[in-house]
Tab-separated table of C-alpha atoms in Angstrom:
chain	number	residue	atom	x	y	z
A	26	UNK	CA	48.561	-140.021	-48.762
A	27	UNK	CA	44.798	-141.395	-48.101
A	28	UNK	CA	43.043	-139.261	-45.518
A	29	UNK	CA	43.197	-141.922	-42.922
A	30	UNK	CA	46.666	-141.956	-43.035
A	31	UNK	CA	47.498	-137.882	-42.596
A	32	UNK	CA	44.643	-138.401	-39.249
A	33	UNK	CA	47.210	-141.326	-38.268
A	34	UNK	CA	50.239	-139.200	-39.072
A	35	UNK	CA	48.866	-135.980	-37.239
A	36	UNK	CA	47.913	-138.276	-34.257
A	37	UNK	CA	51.153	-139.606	-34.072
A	38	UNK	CA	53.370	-135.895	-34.422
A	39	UNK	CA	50.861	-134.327	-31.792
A	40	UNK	CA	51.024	-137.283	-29.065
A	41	UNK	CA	55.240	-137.265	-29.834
A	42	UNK	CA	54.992	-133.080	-29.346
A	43	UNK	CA	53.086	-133.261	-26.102
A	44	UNK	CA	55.445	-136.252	-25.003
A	45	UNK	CA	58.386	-134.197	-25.532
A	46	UNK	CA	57.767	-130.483	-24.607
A	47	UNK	CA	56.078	-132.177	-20.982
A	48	UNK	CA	59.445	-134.783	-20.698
A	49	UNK	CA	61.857	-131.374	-21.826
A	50	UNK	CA	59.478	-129.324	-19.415
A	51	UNK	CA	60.152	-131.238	-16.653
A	52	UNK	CA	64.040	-132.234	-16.924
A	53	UNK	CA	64.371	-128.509	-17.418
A	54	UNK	CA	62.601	-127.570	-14.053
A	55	UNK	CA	64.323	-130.582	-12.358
A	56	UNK	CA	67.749	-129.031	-13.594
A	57	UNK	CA	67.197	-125.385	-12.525
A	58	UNK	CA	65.265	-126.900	-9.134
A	59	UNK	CA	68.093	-128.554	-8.480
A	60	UNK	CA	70.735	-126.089	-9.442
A	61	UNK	CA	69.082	-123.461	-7.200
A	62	UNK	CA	69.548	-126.338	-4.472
A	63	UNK	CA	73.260	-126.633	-4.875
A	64	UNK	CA	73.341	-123.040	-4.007
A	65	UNK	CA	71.980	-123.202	-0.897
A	66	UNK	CA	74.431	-125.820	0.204
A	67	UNK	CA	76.970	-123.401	1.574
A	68	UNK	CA	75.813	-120.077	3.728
A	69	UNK	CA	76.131	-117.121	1.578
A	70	UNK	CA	78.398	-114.260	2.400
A	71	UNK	CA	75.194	-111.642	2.178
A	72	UNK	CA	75.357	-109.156	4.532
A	73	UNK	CA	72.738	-108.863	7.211
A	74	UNK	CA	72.006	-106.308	10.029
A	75	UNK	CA	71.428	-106.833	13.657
A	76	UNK	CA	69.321	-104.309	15.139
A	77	UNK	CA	71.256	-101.882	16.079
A	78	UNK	CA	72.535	-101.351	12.204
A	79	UNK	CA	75.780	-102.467	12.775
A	80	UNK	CA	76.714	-105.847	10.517
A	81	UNK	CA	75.771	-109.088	11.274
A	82	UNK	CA	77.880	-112.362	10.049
A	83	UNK	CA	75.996	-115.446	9.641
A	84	UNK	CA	79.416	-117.367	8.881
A	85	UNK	CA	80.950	-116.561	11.548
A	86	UNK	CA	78.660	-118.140	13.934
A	87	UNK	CA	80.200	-121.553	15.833
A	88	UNK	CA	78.166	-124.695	15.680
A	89	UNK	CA	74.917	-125.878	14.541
A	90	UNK	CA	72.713	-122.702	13.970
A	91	UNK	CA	69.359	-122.510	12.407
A	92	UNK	CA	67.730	-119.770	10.215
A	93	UNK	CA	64.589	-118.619	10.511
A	94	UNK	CA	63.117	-116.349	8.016
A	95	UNK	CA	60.308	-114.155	9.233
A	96	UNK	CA	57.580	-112.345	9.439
A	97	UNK	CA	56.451	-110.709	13.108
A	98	UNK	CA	52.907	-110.355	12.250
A	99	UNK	CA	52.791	-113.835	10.203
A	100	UNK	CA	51.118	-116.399	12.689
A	101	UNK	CA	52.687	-119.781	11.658
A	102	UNK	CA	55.824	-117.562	12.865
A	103	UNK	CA	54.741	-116.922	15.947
A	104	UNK	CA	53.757	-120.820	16.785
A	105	UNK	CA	57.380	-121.753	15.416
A	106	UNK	CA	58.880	-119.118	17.999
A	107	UNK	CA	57.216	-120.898	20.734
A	108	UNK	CA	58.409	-124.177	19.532
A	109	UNK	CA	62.009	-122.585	19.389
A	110	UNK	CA	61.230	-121.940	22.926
A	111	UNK	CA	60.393	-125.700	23.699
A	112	UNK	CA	63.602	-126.431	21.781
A	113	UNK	CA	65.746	-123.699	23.865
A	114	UNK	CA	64.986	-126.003	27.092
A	115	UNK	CA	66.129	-129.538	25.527
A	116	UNK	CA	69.468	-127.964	23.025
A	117	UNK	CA	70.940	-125.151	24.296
A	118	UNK	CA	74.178	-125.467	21.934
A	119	UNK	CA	73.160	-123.958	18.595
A	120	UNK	CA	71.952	-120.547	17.380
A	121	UNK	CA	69.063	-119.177	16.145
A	122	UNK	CA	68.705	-116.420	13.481
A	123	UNK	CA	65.617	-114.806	12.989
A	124	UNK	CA	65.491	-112.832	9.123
A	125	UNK	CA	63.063	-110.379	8.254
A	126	UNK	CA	62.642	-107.882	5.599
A	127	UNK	CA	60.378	-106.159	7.416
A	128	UNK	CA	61.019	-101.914	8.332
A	129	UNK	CA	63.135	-101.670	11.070
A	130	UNK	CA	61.349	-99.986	13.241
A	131	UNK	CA	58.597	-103.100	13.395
A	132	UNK	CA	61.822	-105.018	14.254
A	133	UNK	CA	62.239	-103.003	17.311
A	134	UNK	CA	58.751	-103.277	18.355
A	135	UNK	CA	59.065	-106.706	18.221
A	136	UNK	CA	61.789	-107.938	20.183
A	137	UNK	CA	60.407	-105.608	22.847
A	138	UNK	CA	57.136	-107.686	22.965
A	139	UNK	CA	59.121	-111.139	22.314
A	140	UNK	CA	61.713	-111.515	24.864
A	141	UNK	CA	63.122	-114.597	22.843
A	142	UNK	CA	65.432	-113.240	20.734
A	143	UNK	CA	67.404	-110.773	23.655
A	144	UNK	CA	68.111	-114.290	24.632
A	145	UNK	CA	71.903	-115.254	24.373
A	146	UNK	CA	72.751	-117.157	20.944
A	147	UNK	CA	69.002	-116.218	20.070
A	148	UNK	CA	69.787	-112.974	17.302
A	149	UNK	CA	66.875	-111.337	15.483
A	150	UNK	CA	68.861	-109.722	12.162
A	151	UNK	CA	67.349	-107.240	9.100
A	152	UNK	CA	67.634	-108.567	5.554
A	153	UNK	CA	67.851	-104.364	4.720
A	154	UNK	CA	68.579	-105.407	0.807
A	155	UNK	CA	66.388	-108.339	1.047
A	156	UNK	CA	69.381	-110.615	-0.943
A	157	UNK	CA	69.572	-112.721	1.676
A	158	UNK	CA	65.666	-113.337	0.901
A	159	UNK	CA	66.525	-113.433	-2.565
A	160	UNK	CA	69.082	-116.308	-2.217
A	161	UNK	CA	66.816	-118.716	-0.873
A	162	UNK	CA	63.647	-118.150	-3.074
A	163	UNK	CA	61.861	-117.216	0.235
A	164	UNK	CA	58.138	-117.401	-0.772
A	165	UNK	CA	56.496	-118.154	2.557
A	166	UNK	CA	57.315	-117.201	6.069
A	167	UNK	CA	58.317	-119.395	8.399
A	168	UNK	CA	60.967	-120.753	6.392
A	169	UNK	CA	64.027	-122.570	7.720
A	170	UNK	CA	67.456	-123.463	7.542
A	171	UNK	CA	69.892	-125.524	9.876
A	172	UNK	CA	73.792	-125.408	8.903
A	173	UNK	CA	76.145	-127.301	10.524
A	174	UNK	CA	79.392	-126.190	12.095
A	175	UNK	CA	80.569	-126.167	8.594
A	176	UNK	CA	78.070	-124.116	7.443
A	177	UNK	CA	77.139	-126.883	5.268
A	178	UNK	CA	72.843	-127.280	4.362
A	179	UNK	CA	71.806	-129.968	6.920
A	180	UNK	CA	67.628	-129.198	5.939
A	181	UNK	CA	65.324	-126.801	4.771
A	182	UNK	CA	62.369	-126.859	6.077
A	183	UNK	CA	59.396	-124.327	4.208
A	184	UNK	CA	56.774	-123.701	6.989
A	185	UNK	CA	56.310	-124.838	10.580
A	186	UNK	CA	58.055	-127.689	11.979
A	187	UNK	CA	57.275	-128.614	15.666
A	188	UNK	CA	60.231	-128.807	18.400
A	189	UNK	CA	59.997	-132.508	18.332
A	190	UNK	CA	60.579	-132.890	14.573
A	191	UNK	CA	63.453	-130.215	14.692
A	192	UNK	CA	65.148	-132.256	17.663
A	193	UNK	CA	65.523	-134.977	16.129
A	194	UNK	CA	66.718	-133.802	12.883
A	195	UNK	CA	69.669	-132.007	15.254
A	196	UNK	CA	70.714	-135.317	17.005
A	197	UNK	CA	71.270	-137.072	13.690
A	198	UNK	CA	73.632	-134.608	13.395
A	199	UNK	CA	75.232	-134.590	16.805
B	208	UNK	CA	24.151	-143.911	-21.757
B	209	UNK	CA	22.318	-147.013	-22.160
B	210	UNK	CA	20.556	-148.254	-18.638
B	211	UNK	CA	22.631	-151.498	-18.840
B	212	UNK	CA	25.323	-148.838	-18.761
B	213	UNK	CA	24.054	-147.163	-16.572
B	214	UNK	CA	23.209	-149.441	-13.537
B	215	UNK	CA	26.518	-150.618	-14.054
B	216	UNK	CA	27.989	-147.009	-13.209
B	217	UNK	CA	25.884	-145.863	-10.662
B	218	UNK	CA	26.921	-149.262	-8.908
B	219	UNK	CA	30.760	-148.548	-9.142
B	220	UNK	CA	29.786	-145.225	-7.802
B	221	UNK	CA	28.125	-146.485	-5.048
B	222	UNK	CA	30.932	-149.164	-4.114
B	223	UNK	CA	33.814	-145.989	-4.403
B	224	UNK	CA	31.390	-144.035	-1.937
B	225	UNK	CA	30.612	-147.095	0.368
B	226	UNK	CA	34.245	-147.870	0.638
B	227	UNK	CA	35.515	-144.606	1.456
B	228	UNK	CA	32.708	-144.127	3.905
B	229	UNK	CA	33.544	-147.092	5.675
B	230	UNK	CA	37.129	-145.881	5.485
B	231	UNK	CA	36.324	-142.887	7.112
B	232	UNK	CA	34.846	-144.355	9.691
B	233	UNK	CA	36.978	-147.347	10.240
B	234	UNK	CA	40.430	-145.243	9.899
B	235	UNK	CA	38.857	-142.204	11.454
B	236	UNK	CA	40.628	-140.206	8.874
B	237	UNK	CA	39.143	-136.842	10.765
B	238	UNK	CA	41.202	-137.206	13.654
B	239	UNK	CA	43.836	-137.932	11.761
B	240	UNK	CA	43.406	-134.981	9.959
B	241	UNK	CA	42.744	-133.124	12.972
B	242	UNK	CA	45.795	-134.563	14.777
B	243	UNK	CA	48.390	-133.268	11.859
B	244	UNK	CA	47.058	-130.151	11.436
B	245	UNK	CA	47.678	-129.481	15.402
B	246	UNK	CA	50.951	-129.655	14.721
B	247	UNK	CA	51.175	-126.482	12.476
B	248	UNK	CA	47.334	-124.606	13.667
B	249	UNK	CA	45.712	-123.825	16.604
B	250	UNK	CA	42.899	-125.556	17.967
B	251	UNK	CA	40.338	-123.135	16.672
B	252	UNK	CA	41.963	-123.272	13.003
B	253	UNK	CA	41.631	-126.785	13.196
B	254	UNK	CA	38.228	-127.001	14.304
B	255	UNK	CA	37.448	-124.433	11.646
B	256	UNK	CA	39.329	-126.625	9.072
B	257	UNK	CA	37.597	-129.902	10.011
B	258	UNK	CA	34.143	-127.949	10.080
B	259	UNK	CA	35.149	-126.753	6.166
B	260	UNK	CA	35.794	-129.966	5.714
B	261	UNK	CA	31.928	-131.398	6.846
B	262	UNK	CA	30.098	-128.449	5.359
B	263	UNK	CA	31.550	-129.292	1.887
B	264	UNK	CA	31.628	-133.193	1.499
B	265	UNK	CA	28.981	-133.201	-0.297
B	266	UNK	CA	30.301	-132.039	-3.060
B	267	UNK	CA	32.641	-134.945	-3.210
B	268	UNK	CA	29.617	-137.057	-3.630
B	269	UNK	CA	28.900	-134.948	-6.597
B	270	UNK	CA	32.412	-135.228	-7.991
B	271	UNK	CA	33.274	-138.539	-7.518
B	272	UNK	CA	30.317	-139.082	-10.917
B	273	UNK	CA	31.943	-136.558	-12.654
B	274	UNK	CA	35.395	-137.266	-12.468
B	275	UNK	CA	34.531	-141.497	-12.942
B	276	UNK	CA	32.619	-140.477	-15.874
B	277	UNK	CA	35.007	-137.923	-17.192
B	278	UNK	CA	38.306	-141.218	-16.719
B	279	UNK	CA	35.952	-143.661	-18.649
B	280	UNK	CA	35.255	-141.653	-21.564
B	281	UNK	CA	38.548	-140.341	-22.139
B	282	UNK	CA	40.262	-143.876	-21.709
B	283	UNK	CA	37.134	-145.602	-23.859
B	284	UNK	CA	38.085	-142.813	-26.731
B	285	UNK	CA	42.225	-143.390	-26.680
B	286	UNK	CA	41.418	-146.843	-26.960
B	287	UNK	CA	39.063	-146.142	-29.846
B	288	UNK	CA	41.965	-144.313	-31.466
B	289	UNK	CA	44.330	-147.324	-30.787
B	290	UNK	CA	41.884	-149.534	-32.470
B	291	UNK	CA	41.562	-146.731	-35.364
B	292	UNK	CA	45.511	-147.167	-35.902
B	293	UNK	CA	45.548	-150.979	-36.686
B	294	UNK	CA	42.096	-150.250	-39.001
B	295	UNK	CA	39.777	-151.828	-36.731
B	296	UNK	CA	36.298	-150.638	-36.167
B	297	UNK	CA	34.169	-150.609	-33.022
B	298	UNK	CA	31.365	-148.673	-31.695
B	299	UNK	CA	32.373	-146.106	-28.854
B	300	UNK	CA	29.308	-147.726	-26.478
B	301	UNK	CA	30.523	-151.221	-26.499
B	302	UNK	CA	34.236	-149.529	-25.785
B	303	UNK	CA	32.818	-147.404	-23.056
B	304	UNK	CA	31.289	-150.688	-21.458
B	305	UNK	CA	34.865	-152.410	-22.006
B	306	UNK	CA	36.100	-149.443	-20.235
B	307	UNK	CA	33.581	-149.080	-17.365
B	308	UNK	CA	33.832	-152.996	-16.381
B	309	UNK	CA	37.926	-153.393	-16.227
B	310	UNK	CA	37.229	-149.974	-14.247
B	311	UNK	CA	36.003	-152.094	-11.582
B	312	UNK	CA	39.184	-153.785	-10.804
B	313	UNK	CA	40.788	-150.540	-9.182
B	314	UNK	CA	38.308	-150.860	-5.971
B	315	UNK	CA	40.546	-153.430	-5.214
B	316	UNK	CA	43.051	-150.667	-4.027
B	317	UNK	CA	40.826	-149.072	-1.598
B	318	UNK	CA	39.597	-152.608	0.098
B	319	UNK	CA	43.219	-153.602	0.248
B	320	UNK	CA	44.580	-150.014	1.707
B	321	UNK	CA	41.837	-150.328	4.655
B	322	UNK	CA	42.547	-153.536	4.916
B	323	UNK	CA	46.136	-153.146	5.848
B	324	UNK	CA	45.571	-149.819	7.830
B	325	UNK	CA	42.099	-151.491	9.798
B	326	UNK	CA	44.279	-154.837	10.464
B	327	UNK	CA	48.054	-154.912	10.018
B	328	UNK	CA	49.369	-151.248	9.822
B	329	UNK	CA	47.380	-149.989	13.237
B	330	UNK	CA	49.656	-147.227	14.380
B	331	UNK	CA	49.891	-145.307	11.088
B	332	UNK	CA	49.599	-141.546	9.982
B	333	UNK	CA	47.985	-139.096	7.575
B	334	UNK	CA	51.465	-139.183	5.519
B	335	UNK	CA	50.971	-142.980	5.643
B	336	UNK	CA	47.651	-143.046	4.735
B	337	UNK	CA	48.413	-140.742	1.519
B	338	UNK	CA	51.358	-142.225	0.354
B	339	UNK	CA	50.353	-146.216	0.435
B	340	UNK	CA	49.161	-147.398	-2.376
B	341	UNK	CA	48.499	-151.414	-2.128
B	342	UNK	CA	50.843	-153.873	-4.500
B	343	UNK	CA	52.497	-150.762	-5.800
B	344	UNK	CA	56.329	-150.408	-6.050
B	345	UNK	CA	56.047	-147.594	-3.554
B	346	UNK	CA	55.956	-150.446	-0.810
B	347	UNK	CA	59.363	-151.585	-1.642
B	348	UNK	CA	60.884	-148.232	-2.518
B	349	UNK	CA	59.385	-146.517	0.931
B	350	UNK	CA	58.510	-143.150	0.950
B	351	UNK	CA	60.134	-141.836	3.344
B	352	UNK	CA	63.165	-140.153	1.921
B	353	UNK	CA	61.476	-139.385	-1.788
B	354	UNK	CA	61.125	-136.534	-3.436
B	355	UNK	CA	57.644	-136.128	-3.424
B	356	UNK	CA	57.211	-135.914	-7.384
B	357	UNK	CA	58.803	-139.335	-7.257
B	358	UNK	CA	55.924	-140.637	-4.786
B	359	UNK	CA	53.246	-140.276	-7.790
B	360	UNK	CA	55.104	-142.475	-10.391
B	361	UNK	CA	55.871	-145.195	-7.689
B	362	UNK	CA	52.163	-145.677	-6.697
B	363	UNK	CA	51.147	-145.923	-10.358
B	364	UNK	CA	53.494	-148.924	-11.240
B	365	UNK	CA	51.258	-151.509	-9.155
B	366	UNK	CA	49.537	-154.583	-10.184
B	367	UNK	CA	46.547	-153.293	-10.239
B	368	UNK	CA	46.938	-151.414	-13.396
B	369	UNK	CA	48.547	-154.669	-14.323
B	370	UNK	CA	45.851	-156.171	-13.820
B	371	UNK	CA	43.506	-153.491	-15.376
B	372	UNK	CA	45.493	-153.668	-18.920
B	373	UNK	CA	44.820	-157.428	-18.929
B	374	UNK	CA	41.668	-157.165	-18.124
B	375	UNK	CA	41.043	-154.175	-21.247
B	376	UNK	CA	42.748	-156.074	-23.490
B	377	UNK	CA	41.018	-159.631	-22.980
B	378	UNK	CA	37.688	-157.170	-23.496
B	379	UNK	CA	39.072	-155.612	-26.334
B	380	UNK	CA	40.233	-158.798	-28.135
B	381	UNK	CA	36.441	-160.524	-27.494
B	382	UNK	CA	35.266	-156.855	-29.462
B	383	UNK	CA	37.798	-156.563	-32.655
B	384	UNK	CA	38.143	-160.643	-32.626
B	385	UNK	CA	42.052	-160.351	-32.545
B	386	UNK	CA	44.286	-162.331	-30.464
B	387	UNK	CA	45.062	-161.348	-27.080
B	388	UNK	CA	48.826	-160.278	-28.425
B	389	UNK	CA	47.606	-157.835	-30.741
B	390	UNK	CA	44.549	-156.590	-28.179
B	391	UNK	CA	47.367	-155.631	-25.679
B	392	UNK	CA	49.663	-154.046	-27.919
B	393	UNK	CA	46.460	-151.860	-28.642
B	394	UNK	CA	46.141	-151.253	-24.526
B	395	UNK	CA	49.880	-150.564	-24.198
B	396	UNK	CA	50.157	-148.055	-27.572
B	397	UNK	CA	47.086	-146.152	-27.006
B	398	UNK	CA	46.128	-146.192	-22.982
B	399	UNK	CA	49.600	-146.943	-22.117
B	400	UNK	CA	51.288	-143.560	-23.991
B	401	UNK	CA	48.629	-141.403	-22.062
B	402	UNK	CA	49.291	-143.395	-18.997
B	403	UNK	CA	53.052	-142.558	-19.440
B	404	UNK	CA	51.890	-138.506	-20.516
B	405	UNK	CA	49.627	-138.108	-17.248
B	406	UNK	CA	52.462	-139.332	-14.960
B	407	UNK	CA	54.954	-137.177	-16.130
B	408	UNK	CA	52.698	-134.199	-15.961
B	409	UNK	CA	52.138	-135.059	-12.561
B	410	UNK	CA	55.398	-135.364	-11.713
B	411	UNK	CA	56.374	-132.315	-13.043
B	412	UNK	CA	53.269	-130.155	-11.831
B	413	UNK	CA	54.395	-131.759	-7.960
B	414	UNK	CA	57.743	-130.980	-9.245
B	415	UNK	CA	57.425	-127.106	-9.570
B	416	UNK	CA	55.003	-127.304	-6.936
B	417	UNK	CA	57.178	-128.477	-3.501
């Protein structure tokens, strides 16, 4: 084999390598992305706390209800709280579920300075194991989902979302 | 760089930087960018954002070189490779200058985005503004329910690259004195694999990414 033809050769196997490990790369992510996804479809049976200790049942919950992980000194959370407020006025039907990791104690605290969740069918719970966490891959706080009466995945939503964009994502449902 | 070269790059410089200038201005992109980030920051983040933003544009002026320079090079030397697989020699500078002239067709995408924003598409958004990319198979597709590693490959199928392969290979068949057949096989086995590479890294990189 002439020297120009091992430079063609080794050309050739390193393009074909760097074609296949970025295709196999990316079909594998896509799979396991998309896996993770079909988990989140149904609401987990994870058990959460309410505030008190005592257990909290996500599933149990009638109608459209949206979940809200969070973080009470995380600011993004606090703008989306405010927007739940806006959102409070115009759909009164569904429920909101705050989650948070955080010590229990800060919990407390909280809800004392942020009247919104002592609101009825507004519930602030404690992800004590963090699993519920866990299940969704939460990375960044605010971080939502909205299950139907089902409890079927009707959108995630990582970060803020404004009342506006959330209402109408709950009338296509309606 | 020879100065034929080089006049001839400092002028497609100088048209990318006019045109998105004018864009700026014309669009009024900071608003727009002002306006979406209201919806997640406050007012004083935002200011702070869109100050960031001033303070620092400069260096896009300094990039925008760079980066041009950095594309040519790198698609002058695949092409130099493609021409070293059918045994054909040419010199890297008159490859470059292949390169850096076709280059010139893609400022047609930025004169034809503001033209649609500035005169047909008036009541448009930041989202809208990213994800258009003129004659590209994004337009018929829509973006609006993709995945967002599915935008990338869209925008890149448009016939402006088209137009860009024709336009390397009629330069590249004047250089090795081949027919035009030959010159764009050339184009398509050596700038067209890389092509095919870059997208799926980008799809997977916004892949793992969202």
């Amino acid at each position: 084999m002439t020297k120009k033809k091992k430079i063609k050769t080794l050309i050739l196997i390193s393009v074909s390598l760097l074609f296949l490990i970025l295709a196999y790369s990316f079909v594998n992510s896509y799979y396991t992305k998309h896996t993770r996804e079909a988990e989140l479809i149904e609401l987990p049976d994870i058990p959460l706390h309410d505030l008190s200790g005592n257990n909290f049942n996500i599933e149990q919950l009638e109608g459209l209800k949206i979940l809200v992980f969070m973080d009470p000194d995380c600011i993004y959370c606090k703008n989306q709280i405010k927007e739940f407020k806006e959102l409070r006025k115009r759909l009164s039907y569904l429920t909101i579920v705050g989650i948070s990791e955080q010590p229990l104690e800060k919990l407390k605290d909280y809800i004392n300075t942020e009247p919104f969740f002592n609101e009825p069918k507004n519930f602030m719970t404690h992800d004590y194991t963090s699993k519920m966490a866990d299940h969704f891959w939460i990375g960044t706080t605010p971080h939502l989902l909205i299950y139907d009466e089902n409890n079927q995945l009707i959108k995630q939503n990582k970060g803020f979302i404004n009342a506006d964009k959330l209402i109408a994502i709950l009338e296509k449902v309606q | 760089m020879k100065l034929k070269y080089f006049n001839l790059f400092f002028l497609l410089c100088l048209a990318y930087l006019g045109i998105g200038i004018i864009t700026q201005e014309l669009l009024k992109t900071e608003i727009l960018l002002a306006e979406t980030l209201l919806e997640q920051f406050t007012r004083d983040q935002v200011i702070e954002v869109v100050n960031f933003n001033r303070k620092w544009e400069w260096i896009t002026y300094i990039l925008l070189p760079i980066i041009l320079l950095l594309k040519i090079a790198v698609i002058a030397k695949i092409i130099d490779v493609g021409a070293f697989f059918i045994d054909k020699k040419v010199s890297y500078s008159k490859l470059f200058s292949a390169v850096l002239k076709a280059e010139f067709i893609f400022l047609v995408a930025p004169v034809l985005k503001l033209g649609w924003f500035y005169f047909f598409k008036t009541d448009f958004g930041l989202v809208d503004l990213q994800n258009f990319y003129p004659l590209s198979l994004i337009n018929i597709t829509g973006y609006e329910n993709l995945k967002s590693w599915f935008i990338y490959p869209l925008q890149a199928l448009n016939l402006i690259e088209m137009a860009y392969w024709f336009l390397l290979a009629y330069q590249i068949k004047k250089l090795l004195e081949i027919d035009f057949g030959k010159s764009f096989g050339i184009v398509m086995s050596s700038y067209g694999v890389v092509l095919l590479i870059w997208i799926i890294a980008v799809m997977f990189f916004t892949l793992n990414m969202s």
